[in-house]
Short mmCIF file of C-alpha atoms in Angstrom, two decimals:
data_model
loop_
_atom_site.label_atom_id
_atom_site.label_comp_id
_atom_site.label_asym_id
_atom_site.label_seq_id
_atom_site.Cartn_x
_atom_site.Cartn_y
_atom_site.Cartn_z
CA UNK A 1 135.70 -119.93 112.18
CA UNK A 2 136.99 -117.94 115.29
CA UNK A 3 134.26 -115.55 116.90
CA UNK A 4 136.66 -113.30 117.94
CA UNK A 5 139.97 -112.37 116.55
CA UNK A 6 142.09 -112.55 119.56
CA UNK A 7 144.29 -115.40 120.84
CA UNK A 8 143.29 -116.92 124.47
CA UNK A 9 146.33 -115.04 126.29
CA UNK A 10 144.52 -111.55 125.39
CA UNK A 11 141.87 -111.92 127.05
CA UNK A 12 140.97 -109.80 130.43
CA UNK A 13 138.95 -111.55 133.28
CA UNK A 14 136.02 -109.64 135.35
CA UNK A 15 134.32 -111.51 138.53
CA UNK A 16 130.71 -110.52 138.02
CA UNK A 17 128.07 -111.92 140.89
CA UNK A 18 125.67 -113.04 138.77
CA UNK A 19 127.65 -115.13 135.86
CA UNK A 20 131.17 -115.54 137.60
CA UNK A 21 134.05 -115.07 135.08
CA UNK A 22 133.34 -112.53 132.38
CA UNK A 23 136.03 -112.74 129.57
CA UNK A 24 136.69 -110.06 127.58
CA UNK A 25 138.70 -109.66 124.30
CA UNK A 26 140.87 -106.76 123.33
CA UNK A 27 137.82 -104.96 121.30
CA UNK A 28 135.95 -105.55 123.95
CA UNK A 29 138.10 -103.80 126.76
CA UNK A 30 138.35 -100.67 124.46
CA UNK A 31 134.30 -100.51 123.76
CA UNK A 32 134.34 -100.62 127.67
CA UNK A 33 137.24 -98.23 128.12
CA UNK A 34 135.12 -95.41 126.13
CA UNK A 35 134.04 -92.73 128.33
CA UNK A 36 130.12 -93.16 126.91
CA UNK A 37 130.67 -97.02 128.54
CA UNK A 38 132.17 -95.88 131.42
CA UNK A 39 129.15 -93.60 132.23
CA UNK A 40 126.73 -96.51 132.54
CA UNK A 41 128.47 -97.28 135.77
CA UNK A 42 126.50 -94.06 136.80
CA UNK A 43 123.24 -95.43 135.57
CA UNK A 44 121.06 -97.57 137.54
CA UNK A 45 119.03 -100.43 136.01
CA UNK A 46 116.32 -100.11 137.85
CA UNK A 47 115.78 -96.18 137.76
CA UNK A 48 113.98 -95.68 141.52
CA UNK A 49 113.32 -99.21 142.33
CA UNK A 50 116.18 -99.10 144.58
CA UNK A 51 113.98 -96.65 147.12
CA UNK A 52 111.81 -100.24 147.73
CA UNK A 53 114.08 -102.52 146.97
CA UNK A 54 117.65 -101.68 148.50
CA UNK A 55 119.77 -104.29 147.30
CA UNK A 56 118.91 -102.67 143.44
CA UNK A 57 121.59 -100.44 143.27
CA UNK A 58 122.87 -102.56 140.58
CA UNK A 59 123.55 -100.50 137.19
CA UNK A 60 123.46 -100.46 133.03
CA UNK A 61 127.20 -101.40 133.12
CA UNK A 62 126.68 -104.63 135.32
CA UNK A 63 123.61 -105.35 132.57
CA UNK A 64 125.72 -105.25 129.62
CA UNK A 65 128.64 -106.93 130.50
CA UNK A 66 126.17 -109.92 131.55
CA UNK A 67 124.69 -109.33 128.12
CA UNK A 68 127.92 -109.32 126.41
CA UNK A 69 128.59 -112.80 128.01
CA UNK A 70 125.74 -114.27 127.20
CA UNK A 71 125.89 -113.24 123.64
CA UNK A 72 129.43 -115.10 123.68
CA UNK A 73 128.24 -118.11 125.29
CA UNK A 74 125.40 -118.32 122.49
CA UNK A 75 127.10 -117.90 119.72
CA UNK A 76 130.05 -120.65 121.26
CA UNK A 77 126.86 -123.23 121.35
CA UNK A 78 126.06 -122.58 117.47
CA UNK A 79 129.60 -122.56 116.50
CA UNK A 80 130.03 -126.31 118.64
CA UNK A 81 126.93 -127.20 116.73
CA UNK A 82 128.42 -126.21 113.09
CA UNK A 83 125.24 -123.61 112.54
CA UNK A 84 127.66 -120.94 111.81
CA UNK A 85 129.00 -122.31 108.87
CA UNK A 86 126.89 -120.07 106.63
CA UNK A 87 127.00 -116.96 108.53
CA UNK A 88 128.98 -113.83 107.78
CA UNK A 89 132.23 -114.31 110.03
CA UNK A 90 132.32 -110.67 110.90
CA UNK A 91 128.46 -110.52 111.84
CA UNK A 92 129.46 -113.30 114.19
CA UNK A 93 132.28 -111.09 115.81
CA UNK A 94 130.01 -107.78 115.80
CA UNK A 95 127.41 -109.51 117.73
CA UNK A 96 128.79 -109.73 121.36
CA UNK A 97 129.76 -105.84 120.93
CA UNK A 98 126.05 -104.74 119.75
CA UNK A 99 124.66 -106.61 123.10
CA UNK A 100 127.40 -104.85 125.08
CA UNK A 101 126.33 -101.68 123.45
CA UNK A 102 122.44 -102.30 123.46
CA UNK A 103 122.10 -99.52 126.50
CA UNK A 104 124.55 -97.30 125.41
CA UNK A 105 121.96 -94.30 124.41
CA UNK A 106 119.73 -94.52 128.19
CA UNK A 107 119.17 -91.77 129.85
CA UNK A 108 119.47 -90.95 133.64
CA UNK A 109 117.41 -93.66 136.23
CA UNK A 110 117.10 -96.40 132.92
CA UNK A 111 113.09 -96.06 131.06
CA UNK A 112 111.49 -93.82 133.62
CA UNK A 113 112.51 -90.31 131.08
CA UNK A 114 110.46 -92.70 128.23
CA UNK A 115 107.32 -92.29 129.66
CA UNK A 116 107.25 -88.30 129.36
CA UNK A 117 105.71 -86.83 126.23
CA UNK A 118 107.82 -85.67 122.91
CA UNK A 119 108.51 -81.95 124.20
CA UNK A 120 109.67 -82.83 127.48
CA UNK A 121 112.35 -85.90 126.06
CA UNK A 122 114.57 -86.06 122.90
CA UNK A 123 113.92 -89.87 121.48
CA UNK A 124 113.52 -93.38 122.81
CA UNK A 125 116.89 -93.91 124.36
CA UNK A 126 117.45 -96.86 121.51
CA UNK A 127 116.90 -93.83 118.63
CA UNK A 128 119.71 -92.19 120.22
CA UNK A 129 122.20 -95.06 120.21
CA UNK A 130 123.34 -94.44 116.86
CA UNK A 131 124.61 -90.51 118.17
CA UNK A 132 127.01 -92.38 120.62
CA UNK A 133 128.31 -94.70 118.31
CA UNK A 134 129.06 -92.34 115.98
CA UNK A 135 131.02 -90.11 118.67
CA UNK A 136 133.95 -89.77 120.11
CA UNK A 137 136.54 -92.33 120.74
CA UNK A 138 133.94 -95.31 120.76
CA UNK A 139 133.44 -93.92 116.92
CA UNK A 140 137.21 -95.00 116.63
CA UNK A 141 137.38 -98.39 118.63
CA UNK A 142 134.16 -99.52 116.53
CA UNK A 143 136.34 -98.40 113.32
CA UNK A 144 139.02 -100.30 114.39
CA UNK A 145 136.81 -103.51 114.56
CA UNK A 146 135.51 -102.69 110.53
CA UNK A 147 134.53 -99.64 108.57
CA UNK A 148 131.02 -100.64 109.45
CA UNK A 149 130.81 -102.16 112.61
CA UNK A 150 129.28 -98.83 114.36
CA UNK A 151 126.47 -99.43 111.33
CA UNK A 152 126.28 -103.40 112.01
CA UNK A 153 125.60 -102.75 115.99
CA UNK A 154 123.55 -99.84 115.39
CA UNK A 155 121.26 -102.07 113.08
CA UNK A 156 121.29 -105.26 115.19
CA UNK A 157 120.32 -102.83 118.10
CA UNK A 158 117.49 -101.43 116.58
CA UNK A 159 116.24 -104.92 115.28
CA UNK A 160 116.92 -103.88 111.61
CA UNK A 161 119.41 -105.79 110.80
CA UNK A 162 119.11 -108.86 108.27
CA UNK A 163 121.86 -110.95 110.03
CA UNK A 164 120.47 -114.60 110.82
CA UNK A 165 121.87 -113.78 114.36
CA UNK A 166 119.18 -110.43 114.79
CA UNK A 167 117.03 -112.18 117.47
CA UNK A 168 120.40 -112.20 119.83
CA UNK A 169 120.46 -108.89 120.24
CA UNK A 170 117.07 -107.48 119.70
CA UNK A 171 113.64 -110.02 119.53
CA UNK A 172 111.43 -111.97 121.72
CA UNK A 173 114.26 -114.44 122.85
CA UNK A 174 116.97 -111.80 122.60
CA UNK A 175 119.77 -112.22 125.75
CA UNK A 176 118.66 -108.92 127.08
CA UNK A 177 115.75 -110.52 128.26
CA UNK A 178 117.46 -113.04 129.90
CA UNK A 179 120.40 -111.39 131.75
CA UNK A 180 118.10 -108.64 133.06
CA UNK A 181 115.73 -110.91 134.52
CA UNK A 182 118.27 -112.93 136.04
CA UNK A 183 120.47 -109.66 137.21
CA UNK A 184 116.95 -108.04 138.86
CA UNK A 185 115.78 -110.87 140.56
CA UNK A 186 119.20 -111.56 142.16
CA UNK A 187 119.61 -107.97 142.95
CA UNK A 188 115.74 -106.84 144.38
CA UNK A 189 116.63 -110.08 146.26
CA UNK A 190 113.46 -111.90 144.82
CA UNK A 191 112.34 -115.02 143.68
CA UNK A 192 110.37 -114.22 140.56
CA UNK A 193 113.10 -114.19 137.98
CA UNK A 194 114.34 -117.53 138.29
CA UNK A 195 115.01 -118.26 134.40
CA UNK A 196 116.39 -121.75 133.07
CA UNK A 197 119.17 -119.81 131.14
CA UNK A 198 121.36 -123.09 130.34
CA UNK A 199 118.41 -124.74 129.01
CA UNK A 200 117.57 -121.93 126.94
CA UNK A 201 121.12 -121.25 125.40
CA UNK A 202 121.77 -124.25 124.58
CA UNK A 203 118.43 -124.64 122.90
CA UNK A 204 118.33 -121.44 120.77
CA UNK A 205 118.87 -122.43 117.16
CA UNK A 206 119.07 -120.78 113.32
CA UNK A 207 115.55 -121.91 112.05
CA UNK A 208 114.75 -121.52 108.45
CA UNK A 209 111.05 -119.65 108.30
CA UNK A 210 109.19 -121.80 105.95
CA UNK A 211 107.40 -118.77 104.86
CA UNK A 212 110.25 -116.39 103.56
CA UNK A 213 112.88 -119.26 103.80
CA UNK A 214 115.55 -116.93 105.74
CA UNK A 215 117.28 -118.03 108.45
CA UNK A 216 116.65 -116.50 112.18
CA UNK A 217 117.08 -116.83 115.67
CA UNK A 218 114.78 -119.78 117.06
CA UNK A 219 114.23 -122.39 119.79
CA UNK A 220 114.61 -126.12 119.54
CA UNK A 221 110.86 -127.60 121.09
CA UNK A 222 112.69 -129.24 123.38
CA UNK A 223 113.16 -125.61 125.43
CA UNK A 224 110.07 -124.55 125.04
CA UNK A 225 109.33 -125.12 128.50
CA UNK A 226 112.39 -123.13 129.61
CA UNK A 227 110.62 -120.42 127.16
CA UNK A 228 107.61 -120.39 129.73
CA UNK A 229 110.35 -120.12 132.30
CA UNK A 230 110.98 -116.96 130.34
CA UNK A 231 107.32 -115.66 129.81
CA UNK A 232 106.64 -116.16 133.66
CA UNK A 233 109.84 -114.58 134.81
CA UNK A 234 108.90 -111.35 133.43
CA UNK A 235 105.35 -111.37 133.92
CA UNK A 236 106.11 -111.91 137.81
CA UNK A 237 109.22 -109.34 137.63
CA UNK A 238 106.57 -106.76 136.14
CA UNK A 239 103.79 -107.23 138.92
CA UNK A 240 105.53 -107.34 141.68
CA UNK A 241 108.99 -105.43 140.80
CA UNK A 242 108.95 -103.17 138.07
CA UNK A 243 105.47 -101.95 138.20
CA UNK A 244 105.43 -102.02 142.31
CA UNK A 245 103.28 -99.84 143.25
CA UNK A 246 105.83 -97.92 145.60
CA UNK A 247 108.43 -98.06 142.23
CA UNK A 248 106.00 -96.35 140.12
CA UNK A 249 105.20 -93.64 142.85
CA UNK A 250 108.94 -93.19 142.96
CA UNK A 251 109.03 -92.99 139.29
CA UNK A 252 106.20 -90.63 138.67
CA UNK A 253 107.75 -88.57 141.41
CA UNK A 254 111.08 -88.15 139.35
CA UNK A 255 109.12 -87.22 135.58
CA UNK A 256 107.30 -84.74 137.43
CA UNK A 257 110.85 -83.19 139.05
CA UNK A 258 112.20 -83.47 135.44
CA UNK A 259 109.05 -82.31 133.92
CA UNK A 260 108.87 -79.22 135.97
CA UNK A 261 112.72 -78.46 135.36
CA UNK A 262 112.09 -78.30 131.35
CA UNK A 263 109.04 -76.38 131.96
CA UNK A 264 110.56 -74.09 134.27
CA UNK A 265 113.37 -73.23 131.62
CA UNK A 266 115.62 -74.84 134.39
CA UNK A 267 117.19 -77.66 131.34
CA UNK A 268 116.17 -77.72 127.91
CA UNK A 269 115.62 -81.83 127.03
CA UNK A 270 118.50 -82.10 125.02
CA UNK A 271 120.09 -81.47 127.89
CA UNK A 272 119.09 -85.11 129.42
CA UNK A 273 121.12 -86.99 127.19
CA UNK A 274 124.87 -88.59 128.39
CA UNK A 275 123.70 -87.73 131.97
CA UNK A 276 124.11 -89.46 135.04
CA UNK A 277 121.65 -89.91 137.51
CA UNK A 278 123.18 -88.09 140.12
CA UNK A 279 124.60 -85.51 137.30
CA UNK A 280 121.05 -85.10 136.57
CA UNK A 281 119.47 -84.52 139.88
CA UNK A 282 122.62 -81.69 140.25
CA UNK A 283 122.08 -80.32 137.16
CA UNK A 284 118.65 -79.35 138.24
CA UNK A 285 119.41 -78.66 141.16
CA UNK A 286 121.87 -75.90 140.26
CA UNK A 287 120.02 -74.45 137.54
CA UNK A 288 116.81 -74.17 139.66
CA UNK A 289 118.38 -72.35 142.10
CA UNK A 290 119.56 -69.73 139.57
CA UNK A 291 116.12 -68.85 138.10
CA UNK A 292 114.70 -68.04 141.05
CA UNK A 293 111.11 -68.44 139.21
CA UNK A 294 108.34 -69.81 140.68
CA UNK A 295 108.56 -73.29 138.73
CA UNK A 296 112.35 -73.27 139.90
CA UNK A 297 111.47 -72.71 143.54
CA UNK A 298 108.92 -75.78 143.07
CA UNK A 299 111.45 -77.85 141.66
CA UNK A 300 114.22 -77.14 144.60
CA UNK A 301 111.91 -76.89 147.60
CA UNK A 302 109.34 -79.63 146.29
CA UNK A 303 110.16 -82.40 144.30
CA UNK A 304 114.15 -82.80 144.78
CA UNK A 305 113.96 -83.16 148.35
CA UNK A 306 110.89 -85.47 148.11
CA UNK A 307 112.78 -87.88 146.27
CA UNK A 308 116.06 -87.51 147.68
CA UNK A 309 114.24 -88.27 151.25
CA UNK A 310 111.91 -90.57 149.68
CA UNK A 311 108.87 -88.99 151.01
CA UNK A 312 106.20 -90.58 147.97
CA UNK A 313 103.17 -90.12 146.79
CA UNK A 314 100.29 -92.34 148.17
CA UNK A 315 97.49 -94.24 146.27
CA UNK A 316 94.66 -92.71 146.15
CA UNK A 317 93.17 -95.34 143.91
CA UNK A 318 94.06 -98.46 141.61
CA UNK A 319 91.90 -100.14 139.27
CA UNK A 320 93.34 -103.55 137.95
CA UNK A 321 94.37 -103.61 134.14
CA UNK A 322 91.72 -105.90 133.32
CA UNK A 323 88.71 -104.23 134.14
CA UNK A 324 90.26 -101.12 131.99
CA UNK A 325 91.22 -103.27 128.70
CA UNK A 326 87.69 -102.58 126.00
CA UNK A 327 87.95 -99.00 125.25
CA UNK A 328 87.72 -97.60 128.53
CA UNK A 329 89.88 -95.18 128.36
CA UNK A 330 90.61 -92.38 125.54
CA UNK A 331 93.86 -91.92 123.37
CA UNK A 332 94.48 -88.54 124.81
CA UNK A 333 95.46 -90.33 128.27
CA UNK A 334 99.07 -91.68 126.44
CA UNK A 335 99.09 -89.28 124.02
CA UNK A 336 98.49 -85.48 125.44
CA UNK A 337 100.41 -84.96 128.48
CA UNK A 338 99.18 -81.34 128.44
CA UNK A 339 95.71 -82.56 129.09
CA UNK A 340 96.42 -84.62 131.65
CA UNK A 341 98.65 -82.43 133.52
CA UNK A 342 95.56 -80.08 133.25
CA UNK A 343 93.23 -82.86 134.35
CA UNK A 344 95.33 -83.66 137.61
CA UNK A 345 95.99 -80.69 138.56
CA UNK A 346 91.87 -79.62 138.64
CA UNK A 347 91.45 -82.86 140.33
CA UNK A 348 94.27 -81.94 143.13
CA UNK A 349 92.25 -78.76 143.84
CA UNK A 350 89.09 -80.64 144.45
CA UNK A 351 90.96 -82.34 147.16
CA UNK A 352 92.63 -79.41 148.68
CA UNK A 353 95.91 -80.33 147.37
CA UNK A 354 98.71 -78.44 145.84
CA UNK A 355 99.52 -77.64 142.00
CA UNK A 356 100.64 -80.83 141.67
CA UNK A 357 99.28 -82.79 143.85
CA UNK A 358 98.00 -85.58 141.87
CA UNK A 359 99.77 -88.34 139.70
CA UNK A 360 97.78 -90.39 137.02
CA UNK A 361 99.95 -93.67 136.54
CA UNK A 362 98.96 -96.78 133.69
CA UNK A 363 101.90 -97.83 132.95
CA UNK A 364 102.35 -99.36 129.09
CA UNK A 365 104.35 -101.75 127.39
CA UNK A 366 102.51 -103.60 125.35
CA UNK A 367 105.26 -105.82 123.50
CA UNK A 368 106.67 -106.67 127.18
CA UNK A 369 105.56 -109.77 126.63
CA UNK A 370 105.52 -110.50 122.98
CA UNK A 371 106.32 -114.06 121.82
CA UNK A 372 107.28 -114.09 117.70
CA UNK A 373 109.54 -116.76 117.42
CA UNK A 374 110.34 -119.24 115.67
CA UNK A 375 110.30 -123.53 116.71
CA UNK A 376 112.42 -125.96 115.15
CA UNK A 377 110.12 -129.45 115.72
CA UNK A 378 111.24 -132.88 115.42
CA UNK A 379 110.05 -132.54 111.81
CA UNK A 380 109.52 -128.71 110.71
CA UNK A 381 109.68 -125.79 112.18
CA UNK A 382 106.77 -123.03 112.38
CA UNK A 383 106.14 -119.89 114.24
CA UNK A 384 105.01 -119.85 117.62
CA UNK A 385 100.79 -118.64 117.13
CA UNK A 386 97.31 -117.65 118.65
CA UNK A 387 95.59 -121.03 119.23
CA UNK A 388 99.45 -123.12 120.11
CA UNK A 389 99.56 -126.18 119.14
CA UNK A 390 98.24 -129.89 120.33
CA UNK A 391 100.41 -130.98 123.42
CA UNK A 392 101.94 -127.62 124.07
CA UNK A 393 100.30 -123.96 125.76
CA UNK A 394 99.02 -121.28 123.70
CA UNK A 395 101.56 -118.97 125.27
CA UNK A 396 101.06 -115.84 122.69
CA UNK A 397 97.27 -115.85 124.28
CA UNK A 398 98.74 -116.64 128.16
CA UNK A 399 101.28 -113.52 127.46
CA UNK A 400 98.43 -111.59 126.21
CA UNK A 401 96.34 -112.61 129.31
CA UNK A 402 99.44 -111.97 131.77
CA UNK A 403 100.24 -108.98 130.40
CA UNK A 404 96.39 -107.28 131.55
CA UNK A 405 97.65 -108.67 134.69
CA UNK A 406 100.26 -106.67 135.34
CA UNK A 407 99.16 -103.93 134.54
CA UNK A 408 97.49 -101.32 137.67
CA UNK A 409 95.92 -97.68 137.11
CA UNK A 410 96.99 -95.89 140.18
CA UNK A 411 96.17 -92.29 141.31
CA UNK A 412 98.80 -91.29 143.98
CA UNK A 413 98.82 -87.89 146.07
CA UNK A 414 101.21 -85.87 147.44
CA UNK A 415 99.00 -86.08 150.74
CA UNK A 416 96.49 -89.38 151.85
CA UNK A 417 93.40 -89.28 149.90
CA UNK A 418 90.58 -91.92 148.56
CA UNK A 419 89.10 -91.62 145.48
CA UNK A 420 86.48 -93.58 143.60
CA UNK A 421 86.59 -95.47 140.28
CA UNK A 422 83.31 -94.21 139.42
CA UNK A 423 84.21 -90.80 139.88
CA UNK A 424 87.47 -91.09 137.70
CA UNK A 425 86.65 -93.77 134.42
CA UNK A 426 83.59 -91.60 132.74
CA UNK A 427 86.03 -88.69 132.79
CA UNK A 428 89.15 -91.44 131.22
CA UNK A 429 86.54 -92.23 128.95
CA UNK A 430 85.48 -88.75 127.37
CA UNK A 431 86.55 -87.72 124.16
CA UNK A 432 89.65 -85.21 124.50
CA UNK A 433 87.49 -82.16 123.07
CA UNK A 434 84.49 -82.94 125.92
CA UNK A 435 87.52 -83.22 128.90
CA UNK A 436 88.64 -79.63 127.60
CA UNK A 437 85.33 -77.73 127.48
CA UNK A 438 84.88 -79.37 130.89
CA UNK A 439 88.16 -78.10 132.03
CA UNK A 440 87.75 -74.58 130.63
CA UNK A 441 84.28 -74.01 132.14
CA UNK A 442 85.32 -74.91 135.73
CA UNK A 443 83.21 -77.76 136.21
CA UNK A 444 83.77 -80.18 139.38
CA UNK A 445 84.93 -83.72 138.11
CA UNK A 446 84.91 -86.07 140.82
#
């Protein structure tokens, strides 16, 4: 059984940085041929992290060509290993497309758009993958692969499909994971996401679950250590990369531009999808200029020239994840951007800043980390659980623990300020009806 149709001479050959020689079969150079591929050259992976960390420039198209790769490499391993015998031949030649298309719906500067509230974004950028597939002439090249394969990639991306070979694409060992990490690290020019990635493909396995007794994506015990490789990698990459502190100024800089834009009436947020980054920014720009409003003029003058000369927001105050993790702060904080738009902007005029002024910043991803996965054992296999097992880490408590870690409340300001935990947490802590009346009635807060 062939994973791909085509014969060796028709395949094309990319040099990539990270992984060498990429081939690519005939499908393959269409998908990328598409002008909704093409426009993830325009796309950086790292959203703002290249304003710290210059060398990450790097973009979605780089990502998912590694991915791609990856995906072909793993399934080559099964298929030398005869675990294919039993799988659907045409889920085995979908797969490397749905990693190449697992981006294909993200919108300008990668996740940061994510983080803003329903009425200023659309949908998750994964919700929206399934509109680009069915568009356009990537619509047609899918079509031309099988009737269903936009259906097959837009299931395996979203982690509902029931193909054995899911976990490639979308789970806790899924090849996403490991590309990224690898790509990042390389990129940010950092040592944190060194990942044993030979080790791990060639240990991923089809593992029957003894509970439902279907087959899925796994790990032989012997990689398990390359697995905490894994866990590590990402923890590190999240402390000290992705949740920099400078990073997430940058990136609460740029929701508040695009914030202020929808507000304004400058974009509506349908109008953030298929964008650029820089396409974005001029977008913006350009409409802004035409309102001539008051939110428009704060948009031009304020936030696009802050982040196009990087001039950031500075901590005012961060408070480690762990001392915030028993109930310390209220739902309304990642629920009701309203109310904490209010809140920070009554705390900027306490400090004598702007409308504005003030940027609350926890950032969440609570599945970052998530380890549900299967291990094949000498004799048995089981899923990985709380508690581990004799001779090995618990490492679904450690990726609990490191995830807390990670994780930093920060208050920046447009201008340098200090402000005290005690004087923020009881208000974090109130009930969203007690913040309000507080609010309305003028009171001081800090």
């Amino acid at each position: 059984m062939s994973i791909s149709s085509a014969g060796p001479d028709e395949f094309e050959v990319i040099r990539d940085p990270l992984w060498n020689t990429i081939r690519l079969d005939p499908d393959a150079v269409r998908i990328i041929d598409t002008p909704a591929f093409q426009r993830l050259r325009h796309i950086r992976q790292l959203g703002l992290a290249y304003l710290v960390y210059p060398g990450a420039t790097h973009t979605r198209f780089d990502h998912a060509l590694g991915v791609f790769h990856l995906a072909r490499r793993a399934l080559a391993l099964l298929q030398e290993r005869g675990e294919l015998t039993g799988v659907d031949p045409l889920e085995c030649r979908v797969v490397p497309y749905a990693a190449l298309l697992h981006d294909i719906g993200h919108y300008p500067f990668s996740h940061a758009l994510e983080e803003l509230d329903a009425g200023h974004v659309p949908e998750h950028h994964e919700a929206l993958t399934a509109r680009f597939l069915q568009e356009g002439e990537l619509r047609e090249v899918l079509e031309g692969i099988a009737p269903d394969a936009a259906g097959m990639v837009e299931r395996l991306i979203r982690g509902a499909s029931d193909s054995p070979l899911q976990g490639l694409v979308s789970g806790s060992l899924d090849l996403d994971k490991i590309e990224y990490l690898s790509r990042d690290a390389t990129f940010c020019g950092v040592p944190y996401g060194a990942v044993d990635v030979d080790r791990l493909l060639h240990a991923i396995t089809l593992v029957t679950d003894p509970e439902s007794g279907k087959h899925e994506v796994g790990i032989h015990a012997k990689g398990l250590s390359a697995l905490e490789s894994l866990l590590f990698a990402k923890y590190q990459m999240f402390r000290n990369v992705y949740w920099h502190h400078a990073v997430r100024s940058a990136t609460a800089l740029y929701k508040r531009l695009v914030q202020e834009a929808v507000d304004a009436g400058a974009i509506q947020p349908a109008e953030l999808i298929g964008r650029s980054d820089e396409g974005l920014l001029g977008l913006i720009e350009g409409r802004a200029l035409a309102l001539g409003s008051e939110g428009g003029e704060r948009v031009l003058r304020r936030w696009l020239p802050a982040l196009r000369e990087r001039r950031l927001p500075k901590r005012a105050l961060e408070i480690p994840g762990e001392e915030l993790r028993h109930g310390r702060i209220e739902s309304w904080f990642y629920s009701d951007g309203a109310l904490v738009g209010r809140l920070e902007n009554s705390i900027a005029a306490e400090l004598d800043l702007p409308r504005g002024g003030v940027f609350l910043d926890y950032p969440e991803k609570p599945r970052m980390l998530e380890l549900d996965i299967l291990v094949r054992y000498r004799v048995g296999a089981g899923r990985l659980t709380q508690g581990g097992r004799a001779g090995l880490i618990d490492l679904p408590r450690i990726a609990d623990e490191l995830y807390h870690s990670a994780r930093v409340m920060r208050i920046f300001t447009t201008e340098r300020r200090v402000i005290e935990a005690d004087a923020i947490l009881p208000l974090l802590a109130l009930p969203a009806e007690s913040l309000r009346s507080r609010l309305d009635e003028g009171e001081r807060l800090l």
